[in-house]
Amino acid sequence: MSGCSGCRQAGTSFDLAMAFQPIVDVETGRAWAYEALVRGPNGEGAGQVLAAVTDENRYAFDQQCRIAAIEQAVAAGIVDTGARLSINFLPNAVYSPVACIQLTLKTAAATGFPTDRLIFEFTENEEMADTAHVATIIDTYRRKGFATALDDFGAGHAGLSLLARLQTDIIKLDMELVRNIDASLPRRMIVEGLVQMFARMNITVVAEGIETAAEYQTLRALGVRYMQGYLLTRPGFRVLPAHVLPSDAPVMLRA
């Protein structure tokens, strides 16, 4: 096919809205990035929206999510914040990284959003059919100045074996590693080891799903700088929500 328009499912249109949740730099207290989370037009959850995605319309959905994320983030005021925008994408919907990025670039140019502040985030809780293809996507995006992120690291197939084949710029630790980390010595040891390893690989670590002050304080002590979760703020529907950092008072760790 000569371009992405050639693989667009004719007549497929999704009515999409976005909620935005900050990834906070806990050293500066500022939003480092906002993740765009797909919603229905009236705030319906992601599960309801994703239920309508099929193999036949997957490409159209992926493209329309990118457009909606950029347009709605700009409308919410992201440009003036200096924060990045993290867009979830479906690797299996990208048949050609160069061709399929053109509409994203056009949308960024039309809205005035700097492309060097784009992050493309993917998760693979199911095994990838073609890891080499995903590696090509990551390499292409990096050469165009975008950052890439692997979500849910430590869940499903998104583990060390995948990391050995795909080196993204950002790793988001699965919330299972974060939950009750203050009360779990194994979790603390695992996260501490991952933080040290990723620092040597020049990979940025994000902890997501943080819900308690004890989790937050423990992760800070382990050297995690970027955090995301309900403790800081819930996603804002079509808006960039304000966030609040908890006290940095020391927490009592339990085995």
mmCIF file of C-alpha atoms in Angstrom, residues 27 39 41 172:
data_model
loop_
_atom_site.group_PDB
_atom_site.id
_atom_site.type_symbol
_atom_site.label_atom_id
_atom_site.label_comp_id
_atom_site.label_asym_id
_atom_site.label_seq_id
_atom_site.Cartn_x
_atom_site.Cartn_y
_atom_site.Cartn_z
ATOM 1 C CA GLU A 27 11.626 16.242 42.468
ATOM 2 C CA ARG A 39 -13.003 7.534 26.859
ATOM 3 C CA PRO A 41 -17.937 11.019 24.316
ATOM 4 C CA LYS A 172 6.348 2.032 33.342
#
